[in-house]
Amino acid sequence: MIERIRRAAQAVSRDPTSVRLLAVSKAFGAEAVLQAILAGQRSFGENYAQEGVEKIARVRELLAQSEKNGAGSEPLQWHFIGPLQGNKTRQVAENFDWVESLDRIYIARRLADHRPPELPPLRILIQVNISHEPRKAGVHAEHLAALARSVASIPRLKLRGLMAIPKPEIDPAQMRAPFRLMRRLFERLRENGHPDLDTLSIGMSADLEAAIGEGATEVRVGTAIFGERTRAENAEPMASN
């Protein structure tokens, strides 16, 4: 996967190190994550709060037991990438380093309220529903600027950029179009009050070349790293806010 990212970046004259690989570890056990860590992977994405919190703790135990615990390497980074309900914000704020799926100011305020003062600010990506899919999470583009202003003003949070999961496409031109729009939205925010934004999380296994070609700084990959999932993915119950 690292080689594939390198080739995609070089094809558009980009530095391959400018694209972070986020290993989507949902539904894979802590032992699989440990093997990825020992192979050099440092950033992991989880979709479900309870599963993620338990896995973070178990990985910490396994690293403490391992003779090859990655000492001297950069710290692990845990990213929450799934839909976030109000009753899960404490778990996420206390255990994760990033939230990539923020789309409501209510959730932002709850995350800030629950972020422990001894931890650095929680890094935030706003999720954009770039394809306007009715059942997909994310803020619509026309409401993005207002949400970004509000999030940036909240202590204990640090707005870092944008995330999107476009509707799947087969045609290369149609595949690139939403990524191009995401880059424009990202650049517009940087030009209008948010110059420190540095993360554009777009692209997964099937379309990462198109995403990197349009400026992705992070791609999210699961099965291509860990293999096929060995159990059904069961989402946590959706609770009302």
Short mmCIF file of C-alpha atoms in Angstrom, two decimals:
data_model
loop_
_atom_site.label_atom_id
_atom_site.label_comp_id
_atom_site.label_asym_id
_atom_site.label_seq_id
_atom_site.Cartn_x
_atom_site.Cartn_y
_atom_site.Cartn_z
CA MET A 1 0.00 0.00 0.00
CA ILE A 2 2.85 2.39 0.76
CA GLU A 3 4.27 1.67 -2.70
CA ARG A 4 0.90 2.34 -4.31
CA ILE A 5 0.66 5.69 -2.53
CA ARG A 6 4.22 6.52 -3.57
CA ARG A 7 3.46 5.81 -7.24
CA ALA A 8 0.23 7.81 -7.14
CA ALA A 9 1.97 10.81 -5.60
CA GLN A 10 4.91 10.72 -7.97
CA ALA A 11 2.55 10.52 -10.95
CA VAL A 12 1.31 14.01 -10.09
CA SER A 13 4.71 15.35 -8.96
CA ARG A 14 3.89 15.24 -5.26
CA ASP A 15 6.12 14.23 -2.38
CA PRO A 16 4.85 10.79 -1.24
CA THR A 17 5.48 11.78 2.38
CA SER A 18 2.80 14.46 2.02
CA VAL A 19 0.13 11.71 2.02
CA ARG A 20 -0.61 9.93 5.31
CA LEU A 21 -1.92 6.37 5.30
CA LEU A 22 -4.72 5.89 7.83
CA ALA A 23 -5.16 2.18 8.53
CA VAL A 24 -8.87 1.55 9.09
CA SER A 25 -8.76 -1.04 11.83
CA LYS A 26 -12.47 -1.35 12.59
CA ALA A 27 -13.55 -4.98 12.99
CA PHE A 28 -9.94 -6.17 13.19
CA GLY A 29 -8.50 -7.33 16.49
CA ALA A 30 -5.80 -5.69 18.54
CA GLU A 31 -3.33 -8.40 17.51
CA ALA A 32 -3.72 -7.40 13.85
CA VAL A 33 -3.19 -3.78 14.80
CA LEU A 34 -0.06 -4.73 16.73
CA GLN A 35 1.40 -6.40 13.65
CA ALA A 36 0.74 -3.25 11.62
CA ILE A 37 2.43 -1.17 14.32
CA LEU A 38 5.48 -3.41 14.31
CA ALA A 39 5.60 -2.99 10.53
CA GLY A 40 5.76 0.78 10.97
CA GLN A 41 2.13 1.96 10.77
CA ARG A 42 1.27 4.67 13.32
CA SER A 43 -2.22 6.01 12.44
CA PHE A 44 -5.39 3.95 12.90
CA GLY A 45 -9.07 4.67 12.26
CA GLU A 46 -12.03 3.32 14.21
CA ASN A 47 -15.73 3.68 13.38
CA TYR A 48 -17.33 2.64 16.66
CA ALA A 49 -16.58 4.25 20.00
CA GLN A 50 -16.82 1.25 22.31
CA GLU A 51 -14.88 -1.06 20.00
CA GLY A 52 -12.25 1.62 19.50
CA VAL A 53 -11.77 2.38 23.20
CA GLU A 54 -11.40 -1.31 24.06
CA LYS A 55 -8.95 -1.82 21.20
CA ILE A 56 -6.82 1.18 22.17
CA ALA A 57 -6.48 -0.20 25.69
CA ARG A 58 -5.68 -3.70 24.45
CA VAL A 59 -3.09 -2.46 21.97
CA ARG A 60 -1.44 -0.51 24.78
CA GLU A 61 -1.25 -3.72 26.83
CA LEU A 62 0.19 -5.70 23.91
CA LEU A 63 2.82 -3.07 23.24
CA ALA A 64 3.84 -3.09 26.90
CA GLN A 65 4.25 -6.88 26.71
CA SER A 66 6.10 -6.86 23.41
CA GLU A 67 9.87 -6.77 23.26
CA LYS A 68 9.51 -4.91 19.95
CA ASN A 69 7.29 -2.15 21.26
CA GLY A 70 8.29 0.55 18.80
CA ALA A 71 10.22 2.57 21.36
CA GLY A 72 11.61 5.71 19.82
CA SER A 73 8.99 5.79 17.06
CA GLU A 74 6.46 8.56 16.70
CA PRO A 75 3.39 8.12 18.93
CA LEU A 76 0.36 6.23 17.73
CA GLN A 77 -2.52 8.35 16.50
CA TRP A 78 -6.09 7.11 16.91
CA HIS A 79 -8.71 8.64 14.59
CA PHE A 80 -12.45 8.34 15.12
CA ILE A 81 -13.96 8.19 11.62
CA GLY A 82 -17.56 7.01 12.09
CA PRO A 83 -20.84 8.78 12.82
CA LEU A 84 -20.73 10.12 16.36
CA GLN A 85 -23.73 10.23 18.67
CA GLY A 86 -24.00 12.56 21.63
CA ASN A 87 -23.86 9.75 24.18
CA LYS A 88 -20.46 8.61 22.83
CA THR A 89 -18.64 11.93 22.91
CA ARG A 90 -17.01 11.37 26.30
CA GLN A 91 -15.48 8.05 25.24
CA VAL A 92 -14.13 9.57 22.05
CA ALA A 93 -12.87 12.79 23.63
CA GLU A 94 -11.02 10.90 26.35
CA ASN A 95 -9.37 8.27 24.15
CA PHE A 96 -8.89 9.48 20.58
CA ASP A 97 -6.47 11.99 19.07
CA TRP A 98 -8.59 12.94 16.04
CA VAL A 99 -12.27 13.08 15.12
CA GLU A 100 -12.71 13.05 11.33
CA SER A 101 -16.49 12.88 11.13
CA LEU A 102 -17.72 16.06 12.80
CA ASP A 103 -20.79 17.57 11.14
CA ARG A 104 -22.73 19.26 13.98
CA ILE A 105 -21.80 22.04 16.35
CA TYR A 106 -23.65 20.26 19.15
CA ILE A 107 -21.22 17.34 18.92
CA ALA A 108 -18.24 19.72 18.76
CA ARG A 109 -19.25 21.38 22.02
CA ARG A 110 -19.75 18.05 23.75
CA LEU A 111 -16.34 16.84 22.60
CA ALA A 112 -14.73 19.99 23.94
CA ASP A 113 -16.54 19.68 27.27
CA HIS A 114 -15.28 16.10 27.67
CA ARG A 115 -11.71 16.59 26.46
CA PRO A 116 -9.40 16.08 29.48
CA PRO A 117 -7.35 19.23 30.22
CA GLU A 118 -4.10 17.26 30.43
CA LEU A 119 -4.46 16.13 26.80
CA PRO A 120 -3.68 18.31 23.77
CA PRO A 121 -6.63 19.76 21.87
CA LEU A 122 -8.68 17.19 19.98
CA ARG A 123 -7.88 17.47 16.28
CA ILE A 124 -10.99 17.86 14.16
CA LEU A 125 -11.91 17.23 10.54
CA ILE A 126 -15.32 18.34 9.35
CA GLN A 127 -17.08 15.70 7.27
CA VAL A 128 -18.65 17.06 4.09
CA ASN A 129 -21.50 15.26 2.33
CA ILE A 130 -19.97 16.13 -1.01
CA SER A 131 -22.29 13.94 -3.09
CA HIS A 132 -25.48 15.12 -1.31
CA GLU A 133 -26.50 11.58 -0.43
CA PRO A 134 -29.62 11.64 1.79
CA ARG A 135 -28.53 8.84 4.12
CA LYS A 136 -24.87 9.80 4.43
CA ALA A 137 -23.46 11.87 7.29
CA GLY A 138 -21.74 15.17 6.70
CA VAL A 139 -22.47 18.86 6.36
CA HIS A 140 -23.48 20.18 2.95
CA ALA A 141 -20.97 22.45 1.25
CA GLU A 142 -23.13 25.57 1.59
CA HIS A 143 -23.07 25.24 5.40
CA LEU A 144 -19.39 24.39 5.72
CA ALA A 145 -17.96 27.88 6.28
CA ALA A 146 -20.32 28.64 9.15
CA LEU A 147 -19.61 25.33 10.88
CA ALA A 148 -15.86 25.80 10.43
CA ARG A 149 -16.00 29.26 12.06
CA SER A 150 -17.90 27.86 15.03
CA VAL A 151 -15.64 24.85 15.52
CA ALA A 152 -12.49 26.97 15.26
CA SER A 153 -13.72 29.17 18.11
CA ILE A 154 -14.16 26.32 20.62
CA PRO A 155 -11.37 25.75 23.15
CA ARG A 156 -9.95 22.22 23.49
CA LEU A 157 -10.56 21.58 19.78
CA LYS A 158 -8.19 22.21 16.87
CA LEU A 159 -9.73 22.38 13.40
CA ARG A 160 -7.31 20.68 11.00
CA GLY A 161 -9.26 20.14 7.80
CA LEU A 162 -11.95 18.23 5.93
CA MET A 163 -13.04 14.65 5.26
CA ALA A 164 -15.44 13.19 2.70
CA ILE A 165 -16.68 9.84 1.41
CA PRO A 166 -18.03 10.53 -2.10
CA LYS A 167 -20.53 8.31 -3.84
CA PRO A 168 -18.64 5.43 -5.53
CA GLU A 169 -17.93 5.94 -9.22
CA ILE A 170 -16.33 3.78 -11.90
CA ASP A 171 -15.59 6.41 -14.53
CA PRO A 172 -12.26 8.11 -13.68
CA ALA A 173 -13.51 11.60 -14.52
CA GLN A 174 -16.59 11.20 -12.35
CA MET A 175 -14.42 9.73 -9.60
CA ARG A 176 -12.16 12.79 -9.54
CA ALA A 177 -14.91 15.43 -9.67
CA PRO A 178 -15.97 15.33 -5.98
CA PHE A 179 -12.34 15.21 -4.86
CA ARG A 180 -11.64 18.31 -6.94
CA LEU A 181 -14.57 20.06 -5.30
CA MET A 182 -13.31 19.02 -1.86
CA ARG A 183 -9.91 20.53 -2.63
CA ARG A 184 -11.58 23.79 -3.65
CA LEU A 185 -13.60 23.88 -0.43
CA PHE A 186 -10.44 23.17 1.55
CA GLU A 187 -8.47 25.91 -0.21
CA ARG A 188 -11.34 28.38 0.20
CA LEU A 189 -11.39 27.80 3.95
CA ARG A 190 -7.63 28.29 4.12
CA GLU A 191 -7.97 31.57 2.26
CA ASN A 192 -10.85 32.79 4.41
CA GLY A 193 -9.82 32.68 8.02
CA HIS A 194 -8.34 29.19 8.46
CA PRO A 195 -4.76 29.32 7.10
CA ASP A 196 -3.56 26.54 9.43
CA LEU A 197 -5.72 23.82 7.90
CA ASP A 198 -3.44 21.04 6.69
CA THR A 199 -5.48 17.83 6.32
CA LEU A 200 -7.70 16.75 3.43
CA SER A 201 -8.87 13.20 4.10
CA ILE A 202 -10.31 11.84 0.85
CA GLY A 203 -9.80 8.53 -0.90
CA MET A 204 -9.98 4.88 0.03
CA SER A 205 -8.72 1.65 -1.52
CA ALA A 206 -10.75 1.91 -4.73
CA ASP A 207 -10.07 5.56 -5.52
CA LEU A 208 -6.93 6.66 -3.72
CA GLU A 209 -5.07 7.48 -6.96
CA ALA A 210 -7.83 9.90 -7.95
CA ALA A 211 -7.84 11.40 -4.46
CA ILE A 212 -4.07 11.88 -4.36
CA GLY A 213 -4.23 13.44 -7.80
CA GLU A 214 -6.64 16.02 -6.43
CA GLY A 215 -4.65 16.86 -3.32
CA ALA A 216 -5.47 14.30 -0.61
CA THR A 217 -3.14 14.50 2.38
CA GLU A 218 -4.66 11.36 3.92
CA VAL A 219 -6.16 8.18 2.46
CA ARG A 220 -8.12 5.65 4.51
CA VAL A 221 -7.46 1.96 3.81
CA GLY A 222 -8.61 -1.14 5.67
CA THR A 223 -8.86 -4.50 3.92
CA ALA A 224 -5.83 -3.88 1.68
CA ILE A 225 -3.74 -3.62 4.86
CA PHE A 226 -5.33 -6.16 7.19
CA GLY A 227 -6.97 -8.60 4.77
CA GLU A 228 -10.61 -9.65 4.71
CA ARG A 229 -12.61 -9.03 7.85
CA THR A 230 -13.26 -12.17 9.84
CA ARG A 231 -16.52 -11.17 11.46
CA ALA A 232 -19.60 -9.23 10.45
CA GLU A 233 -19.49 -5.54 11.16
CA ASN A 234 -22.17 -4.71 13.68
CA ALA A 235 -22.69 -1.03 14.25
CA GLU A 236 -23.31 0.18 17.75
CA PRO A 237 -26.96 1.03 18.40
CA MET A 238 -27.89 4.50 17.19
CA ALA A 239 -28.92 6.56 20.19
CA SER A 240 -30.85 9.78 20.13
CA ASN A 241 -29.09 12.97 21.13
#
